[in-house]
PDB file of C-alpha atoms in Angstrom:
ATOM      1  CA  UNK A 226     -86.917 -23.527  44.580  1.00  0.00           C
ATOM      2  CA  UNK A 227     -87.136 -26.880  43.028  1.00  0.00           C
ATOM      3  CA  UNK A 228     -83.921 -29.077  42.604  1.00  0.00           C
ATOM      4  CA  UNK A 229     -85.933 -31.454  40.231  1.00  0.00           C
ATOM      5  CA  UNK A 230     -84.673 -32.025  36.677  1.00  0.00           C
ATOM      6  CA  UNK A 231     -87.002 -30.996  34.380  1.00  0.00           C
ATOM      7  CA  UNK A 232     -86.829 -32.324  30.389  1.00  0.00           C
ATOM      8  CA  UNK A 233     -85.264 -28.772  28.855  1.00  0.00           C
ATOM      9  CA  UNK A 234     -82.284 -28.621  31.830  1.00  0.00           C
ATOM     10  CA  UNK A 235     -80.059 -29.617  29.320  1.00  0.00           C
ATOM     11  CA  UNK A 236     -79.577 -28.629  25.743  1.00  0.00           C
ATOM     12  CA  UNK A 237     -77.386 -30.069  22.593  1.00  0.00           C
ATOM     13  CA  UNK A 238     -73.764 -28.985  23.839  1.00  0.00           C
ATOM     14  CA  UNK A 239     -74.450 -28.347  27.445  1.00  0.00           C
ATOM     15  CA  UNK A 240     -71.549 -29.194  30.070  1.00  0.00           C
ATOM     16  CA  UNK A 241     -72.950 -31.160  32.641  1.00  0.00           C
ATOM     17  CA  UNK A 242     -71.202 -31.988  36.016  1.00  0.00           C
ATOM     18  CA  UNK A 243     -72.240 -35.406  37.756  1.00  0.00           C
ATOM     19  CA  UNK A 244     -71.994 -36.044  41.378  1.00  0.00           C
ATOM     20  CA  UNK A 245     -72.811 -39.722  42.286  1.00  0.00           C
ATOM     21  CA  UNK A 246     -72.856 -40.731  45.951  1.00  0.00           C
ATOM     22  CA  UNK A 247     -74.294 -42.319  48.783  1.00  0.00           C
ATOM     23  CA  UNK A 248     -75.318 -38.562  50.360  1.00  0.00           C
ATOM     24  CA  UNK A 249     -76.023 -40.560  53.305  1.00  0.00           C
ATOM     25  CA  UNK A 250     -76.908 -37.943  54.811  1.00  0.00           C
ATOM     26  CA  UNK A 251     -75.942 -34.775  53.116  1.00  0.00           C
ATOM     27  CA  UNK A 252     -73.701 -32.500  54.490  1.00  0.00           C
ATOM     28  CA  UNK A 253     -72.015 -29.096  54.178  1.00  0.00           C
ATOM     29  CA  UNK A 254     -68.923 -30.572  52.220  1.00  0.00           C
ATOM     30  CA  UNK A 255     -71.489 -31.931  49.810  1.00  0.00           C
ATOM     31  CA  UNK A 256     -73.189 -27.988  49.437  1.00  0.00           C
ATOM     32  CA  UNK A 257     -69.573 -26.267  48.936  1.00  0.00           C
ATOM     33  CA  UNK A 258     -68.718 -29.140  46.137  1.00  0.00           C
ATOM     34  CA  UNK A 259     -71.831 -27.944  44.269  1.00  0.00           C
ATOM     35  CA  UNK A 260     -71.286 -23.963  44.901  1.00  0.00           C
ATOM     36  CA  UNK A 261     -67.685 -24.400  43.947  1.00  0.00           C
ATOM     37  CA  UNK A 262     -69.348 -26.612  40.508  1.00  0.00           C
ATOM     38  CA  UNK A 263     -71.261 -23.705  39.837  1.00  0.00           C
ATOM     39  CA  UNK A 264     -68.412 -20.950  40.584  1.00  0.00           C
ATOM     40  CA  UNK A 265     -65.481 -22.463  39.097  1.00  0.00           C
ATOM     41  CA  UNK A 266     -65.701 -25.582  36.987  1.00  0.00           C
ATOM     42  CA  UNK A 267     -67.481 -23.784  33.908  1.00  0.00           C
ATOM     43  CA  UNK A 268     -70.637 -26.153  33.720  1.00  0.00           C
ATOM     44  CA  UNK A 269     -73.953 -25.114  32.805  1.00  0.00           C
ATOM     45  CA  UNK A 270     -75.700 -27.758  35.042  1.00  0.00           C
ATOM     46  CA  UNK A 271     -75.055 -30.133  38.190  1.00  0.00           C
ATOM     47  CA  UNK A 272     -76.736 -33.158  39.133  1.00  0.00           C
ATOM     48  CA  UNK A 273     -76.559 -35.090  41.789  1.00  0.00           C
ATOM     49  CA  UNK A 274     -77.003 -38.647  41.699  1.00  0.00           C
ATOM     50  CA  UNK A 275     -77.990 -40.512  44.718  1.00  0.00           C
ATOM     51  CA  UNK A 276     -76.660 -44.031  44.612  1.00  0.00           C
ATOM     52  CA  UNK A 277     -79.915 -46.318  44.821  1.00  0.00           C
ATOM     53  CA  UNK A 278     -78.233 -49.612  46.059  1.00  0.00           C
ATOM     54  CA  UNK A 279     -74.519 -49.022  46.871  1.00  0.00           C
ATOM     55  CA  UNK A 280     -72.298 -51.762  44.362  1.00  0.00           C
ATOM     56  CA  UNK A 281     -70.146 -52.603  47.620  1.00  0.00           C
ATOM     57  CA  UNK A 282     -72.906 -53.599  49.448  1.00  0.00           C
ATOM     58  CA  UNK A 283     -73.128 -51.100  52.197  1.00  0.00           C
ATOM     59  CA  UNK A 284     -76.448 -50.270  54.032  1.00  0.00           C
ATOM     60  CA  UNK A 285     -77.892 -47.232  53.160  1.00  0.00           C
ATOM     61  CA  UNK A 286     -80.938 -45.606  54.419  1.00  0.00           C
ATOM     62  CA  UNK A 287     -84.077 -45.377  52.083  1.00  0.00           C
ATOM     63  CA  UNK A 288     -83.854 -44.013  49.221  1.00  0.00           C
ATOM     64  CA  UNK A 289     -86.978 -41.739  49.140  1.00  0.00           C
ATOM     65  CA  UNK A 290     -85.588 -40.111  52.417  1.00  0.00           C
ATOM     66  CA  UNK A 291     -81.924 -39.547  50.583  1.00  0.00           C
ATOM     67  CA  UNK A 292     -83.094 -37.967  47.583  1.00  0.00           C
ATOM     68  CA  UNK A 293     -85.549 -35.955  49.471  1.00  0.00           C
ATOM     69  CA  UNK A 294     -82.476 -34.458  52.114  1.00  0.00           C
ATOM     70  CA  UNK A 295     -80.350 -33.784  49.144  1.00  0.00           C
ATOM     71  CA  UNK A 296     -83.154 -31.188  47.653  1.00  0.00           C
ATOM     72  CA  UNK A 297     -83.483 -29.920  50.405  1.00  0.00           C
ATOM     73  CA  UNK A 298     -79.631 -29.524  50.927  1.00  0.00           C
ATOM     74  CA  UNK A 299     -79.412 -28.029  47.515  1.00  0.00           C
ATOM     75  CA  UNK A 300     -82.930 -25.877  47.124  1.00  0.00           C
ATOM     76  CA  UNK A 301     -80.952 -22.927  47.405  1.00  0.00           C
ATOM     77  CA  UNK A 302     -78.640 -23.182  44.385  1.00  0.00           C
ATOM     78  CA  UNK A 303     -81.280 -22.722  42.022  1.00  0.00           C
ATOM     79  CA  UNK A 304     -82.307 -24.223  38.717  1.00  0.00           C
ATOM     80  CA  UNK A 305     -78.777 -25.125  38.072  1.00  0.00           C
ATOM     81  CA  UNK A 306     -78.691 -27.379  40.490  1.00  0.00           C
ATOM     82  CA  UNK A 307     -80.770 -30.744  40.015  1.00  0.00           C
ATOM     83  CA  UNK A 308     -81.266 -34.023  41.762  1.00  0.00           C
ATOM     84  CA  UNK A 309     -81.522 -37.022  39.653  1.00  0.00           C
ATOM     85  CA  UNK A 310     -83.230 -40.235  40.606  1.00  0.00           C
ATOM     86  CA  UNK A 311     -82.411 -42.369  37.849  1.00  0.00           C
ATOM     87  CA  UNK A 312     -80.610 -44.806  39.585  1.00  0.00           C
ATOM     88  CA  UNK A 313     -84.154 -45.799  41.009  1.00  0.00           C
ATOM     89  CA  UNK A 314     -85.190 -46.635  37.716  1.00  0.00           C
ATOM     90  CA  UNK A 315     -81.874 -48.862  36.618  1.00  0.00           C
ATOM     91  CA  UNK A 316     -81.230 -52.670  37.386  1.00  0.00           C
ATOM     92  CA  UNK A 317     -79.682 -53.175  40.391  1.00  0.00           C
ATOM     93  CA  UNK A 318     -76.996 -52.812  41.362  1.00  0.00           C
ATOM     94  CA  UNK A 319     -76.431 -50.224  38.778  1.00  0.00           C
ATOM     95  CA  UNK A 320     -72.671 -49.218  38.372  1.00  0.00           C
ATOM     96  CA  UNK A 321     -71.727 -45.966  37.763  1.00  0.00           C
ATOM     97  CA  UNK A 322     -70.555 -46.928  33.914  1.00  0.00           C
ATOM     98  CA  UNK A 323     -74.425 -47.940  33.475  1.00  0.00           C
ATOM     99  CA  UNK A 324     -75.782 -44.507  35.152  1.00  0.00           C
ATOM    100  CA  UNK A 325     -73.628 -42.799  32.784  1.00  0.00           C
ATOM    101  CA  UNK A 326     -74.865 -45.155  29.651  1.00  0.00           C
ATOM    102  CA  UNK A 327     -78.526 -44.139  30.863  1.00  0.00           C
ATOM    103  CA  UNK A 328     -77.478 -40.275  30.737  1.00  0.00           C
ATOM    104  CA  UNK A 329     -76.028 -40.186  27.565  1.00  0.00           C
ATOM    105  CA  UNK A 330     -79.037 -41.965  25.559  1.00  0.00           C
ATOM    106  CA  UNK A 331     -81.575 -39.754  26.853  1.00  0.00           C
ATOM    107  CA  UNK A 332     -79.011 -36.417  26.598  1.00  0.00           C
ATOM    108  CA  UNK A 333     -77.016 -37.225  23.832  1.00  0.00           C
ATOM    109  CA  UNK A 334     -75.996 -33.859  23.203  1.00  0.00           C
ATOM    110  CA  UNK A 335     -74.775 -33.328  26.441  1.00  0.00           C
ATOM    111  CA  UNK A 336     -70.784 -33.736  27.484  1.00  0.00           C
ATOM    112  CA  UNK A 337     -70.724 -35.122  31.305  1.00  0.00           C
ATOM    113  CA  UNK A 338     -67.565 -34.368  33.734  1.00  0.00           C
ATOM    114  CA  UNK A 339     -67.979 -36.951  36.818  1.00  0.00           C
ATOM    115  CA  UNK A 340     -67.005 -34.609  40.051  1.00  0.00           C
ATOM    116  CA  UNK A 341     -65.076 -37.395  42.046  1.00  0.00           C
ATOM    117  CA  UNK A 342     -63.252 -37.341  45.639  1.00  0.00           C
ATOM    118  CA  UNK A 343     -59.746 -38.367  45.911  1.00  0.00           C
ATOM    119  CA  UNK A 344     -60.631 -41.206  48.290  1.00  0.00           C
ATOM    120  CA  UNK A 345     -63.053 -42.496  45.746  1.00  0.00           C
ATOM    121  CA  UNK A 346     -60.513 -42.220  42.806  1.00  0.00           C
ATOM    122  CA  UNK A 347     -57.908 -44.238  45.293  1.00  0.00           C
ATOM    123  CA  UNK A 348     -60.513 -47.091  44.818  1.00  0.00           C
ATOM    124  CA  UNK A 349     -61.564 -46.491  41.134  1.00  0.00           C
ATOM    125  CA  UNK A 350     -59.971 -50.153  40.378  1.00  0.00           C
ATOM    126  CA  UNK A 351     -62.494 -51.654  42.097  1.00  0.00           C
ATOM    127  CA  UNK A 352     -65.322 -49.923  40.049  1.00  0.00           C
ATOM    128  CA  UNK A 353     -66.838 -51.854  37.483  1.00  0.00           C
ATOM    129  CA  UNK A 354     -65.271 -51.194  34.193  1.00  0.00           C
ATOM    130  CA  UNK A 355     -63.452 -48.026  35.141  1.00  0.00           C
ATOM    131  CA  UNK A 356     -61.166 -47.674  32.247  1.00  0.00           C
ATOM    132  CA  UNK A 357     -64.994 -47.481  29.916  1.00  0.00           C
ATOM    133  CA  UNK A 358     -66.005 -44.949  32.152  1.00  0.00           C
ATOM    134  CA  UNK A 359     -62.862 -42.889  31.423  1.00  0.00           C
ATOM    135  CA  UNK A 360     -63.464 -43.101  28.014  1.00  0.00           C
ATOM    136  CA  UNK A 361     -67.351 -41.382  28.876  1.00  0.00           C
ATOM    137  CA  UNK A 362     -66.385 -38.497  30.753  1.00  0.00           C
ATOM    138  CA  UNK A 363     -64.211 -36.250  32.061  1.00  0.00           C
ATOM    139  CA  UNK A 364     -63.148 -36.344  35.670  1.00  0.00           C
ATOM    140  CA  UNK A 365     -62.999 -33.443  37.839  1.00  0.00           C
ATOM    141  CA  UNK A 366     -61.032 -34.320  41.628  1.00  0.00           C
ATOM    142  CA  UNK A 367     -62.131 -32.933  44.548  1.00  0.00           C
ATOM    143  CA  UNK A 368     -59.966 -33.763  47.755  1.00  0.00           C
ATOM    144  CA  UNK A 369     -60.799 -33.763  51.439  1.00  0.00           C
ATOM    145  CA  UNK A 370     -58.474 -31.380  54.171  1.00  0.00           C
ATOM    146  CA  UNK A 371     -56.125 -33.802  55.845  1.00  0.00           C
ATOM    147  CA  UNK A 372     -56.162 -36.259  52.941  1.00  0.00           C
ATOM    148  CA  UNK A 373     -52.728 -36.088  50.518  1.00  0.00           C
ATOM    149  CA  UNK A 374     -53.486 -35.543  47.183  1.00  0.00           C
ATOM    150  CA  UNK A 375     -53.109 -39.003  44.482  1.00  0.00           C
ATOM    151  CA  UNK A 376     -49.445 -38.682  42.928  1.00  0.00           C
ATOM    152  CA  UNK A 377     -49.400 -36.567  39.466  1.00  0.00           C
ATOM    153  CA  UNK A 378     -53.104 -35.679  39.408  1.00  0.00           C
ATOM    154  CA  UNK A 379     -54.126 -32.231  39.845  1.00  0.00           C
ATOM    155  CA  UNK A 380     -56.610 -31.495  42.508  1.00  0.00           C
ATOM    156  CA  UNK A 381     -58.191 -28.017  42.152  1.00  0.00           C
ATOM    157  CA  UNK A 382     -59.915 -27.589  45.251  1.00  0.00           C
ATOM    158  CA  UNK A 383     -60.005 -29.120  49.006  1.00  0.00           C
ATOM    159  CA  UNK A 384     -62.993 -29.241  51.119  1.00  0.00           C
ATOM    160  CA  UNK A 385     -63.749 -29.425  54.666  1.00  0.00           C
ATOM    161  CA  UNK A 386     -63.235 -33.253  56.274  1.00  0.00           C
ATOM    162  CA  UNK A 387     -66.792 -34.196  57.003  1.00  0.00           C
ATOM    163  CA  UNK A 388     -67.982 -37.672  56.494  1.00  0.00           C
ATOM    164  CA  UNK A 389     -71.312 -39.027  56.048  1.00  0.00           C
ATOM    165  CA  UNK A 390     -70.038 -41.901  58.086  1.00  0.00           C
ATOM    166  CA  UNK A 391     -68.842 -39.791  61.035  1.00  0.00           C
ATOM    167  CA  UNK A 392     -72.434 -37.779  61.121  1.00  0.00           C
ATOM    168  CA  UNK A 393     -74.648 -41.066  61.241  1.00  0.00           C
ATOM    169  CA  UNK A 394     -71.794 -42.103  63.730  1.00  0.00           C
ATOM    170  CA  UNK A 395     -72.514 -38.463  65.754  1.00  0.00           C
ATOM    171  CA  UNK A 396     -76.576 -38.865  65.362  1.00  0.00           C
ATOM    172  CA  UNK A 397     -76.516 -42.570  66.696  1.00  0.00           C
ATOM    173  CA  UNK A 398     -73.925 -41.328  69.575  1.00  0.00           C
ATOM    174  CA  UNK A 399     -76.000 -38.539  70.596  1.00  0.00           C
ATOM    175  CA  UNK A 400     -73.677 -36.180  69.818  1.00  0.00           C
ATOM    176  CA  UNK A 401     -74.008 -32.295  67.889  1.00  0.00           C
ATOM    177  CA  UNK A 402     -74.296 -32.978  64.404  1.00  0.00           C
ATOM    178  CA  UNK A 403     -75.779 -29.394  63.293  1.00  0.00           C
ATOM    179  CA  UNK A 404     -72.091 -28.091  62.439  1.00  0.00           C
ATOM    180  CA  UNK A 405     -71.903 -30.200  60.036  1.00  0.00           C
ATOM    181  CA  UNK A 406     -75.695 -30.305  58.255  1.00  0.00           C
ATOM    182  CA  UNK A 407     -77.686 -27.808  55.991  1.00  0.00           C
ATOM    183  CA  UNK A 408     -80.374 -26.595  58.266  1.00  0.00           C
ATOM    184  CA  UNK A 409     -82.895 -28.344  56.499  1.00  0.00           C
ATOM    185  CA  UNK A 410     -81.606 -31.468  56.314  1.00  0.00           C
ATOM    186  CA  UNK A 411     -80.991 -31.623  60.230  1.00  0.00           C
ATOM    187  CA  UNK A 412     -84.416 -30.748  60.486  1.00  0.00           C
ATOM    188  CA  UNK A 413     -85.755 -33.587  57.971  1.00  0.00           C
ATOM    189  CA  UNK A 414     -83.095 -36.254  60.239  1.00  0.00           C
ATOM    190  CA  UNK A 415     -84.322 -34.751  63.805  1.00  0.00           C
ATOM    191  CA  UNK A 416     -88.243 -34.674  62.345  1.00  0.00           C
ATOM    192  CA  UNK A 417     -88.104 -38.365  60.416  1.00  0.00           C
ATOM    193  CA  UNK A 418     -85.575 -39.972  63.272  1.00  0.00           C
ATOM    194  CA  UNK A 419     -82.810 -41.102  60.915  1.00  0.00           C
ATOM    195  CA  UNK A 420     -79.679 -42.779  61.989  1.00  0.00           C
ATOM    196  CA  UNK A 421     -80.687 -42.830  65.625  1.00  0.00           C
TER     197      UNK A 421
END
């Protein structure tokens, strides 16, 4: 099943939930975000946004190969569920304020909640013009098991502590890394030799 957006996923009114990251690779943490999106957060679409160049600087691996793990980390959720490119298509770097901008002028029916970890919201000063972004969307927290929750924010759900960092870390180590990966996506990593 295809996790590409098509031009009638989204209708005046529709809630839309946006998940930017790196997804460098994608892992299971990534898939229960999106199932619990789907189950509990009352949104009639996801989409994913893979980060094309990331604003801090950090090395990434190709884009092409990110977007095409996170379909194939995702196929399974259905037509709900869409991966969106657009960053590809943005000057660079693109922040997530200008993503957003770029949503909203081609969906401007559409009312966005950003899904955001708790370790990313720790560092939301750093983003470039946060407080506009506020003003754009609603924010939805996610945190991570071990991690304590920010002070008087509700955090609805916590997921599993797997790190994209720690898997690339695992692959170039030698180490087992299947825990931690949709089937697929191990299979694209072990087939393209990613991260070795």
């Amino acid at each position: 099943m295809s996790t590409e957006r098509t031009e009638s996923a989204v209708g005046a009114g529709r809630r839309v939930a946006l998940y930017g990251g790196s997804f460098d690779p994608p892992h299971n943490a990534h898939v229960l975000a999106v199932t619990w999106l789907l189950c509990r957060a009352h949104v009639d679409a996801v989409w994913l946004l893979p980060t094309y160049a990331h604003a801090f600087g950090k090395t990434l691996a190709p884009f092409d190969e990110r977007v095409a793990m996170l379909r194939l980390a995702m196929a399974h959720l259905g037509p709900q569920v869409a991966v969106e490119p657009i960053e590809a298509t943005l000057a660079q770097p693109s922040y997530t304020v200008q993503t957003v901008d770029a949503l909203r002028e081609r969906e401007p029916g559409a009312r966005f909640t950003w899904l955001m970890g708790t370790d990313s919201f720790a560092e939301r000063e750093r983003w470039h013009q946060f407080e506009r972004l506020e003003s754009m969307v609603d924010f939805l927290l996610v945190g991570r098991d071990g991690q304590p929750d920010p002070e008087g924010v509700e955090v609805p759900v916590h997921l599993p502590a797997i790190a994209s960092s720690d898997v690339r870390r695992r692959l170039r180590a030698g180490q087992p890394v299947a825990h931690l990966l949709p089937e697929a996506v191990y299979a694209h990593i072990d087939q393209r030799g990613l991260y070795r």
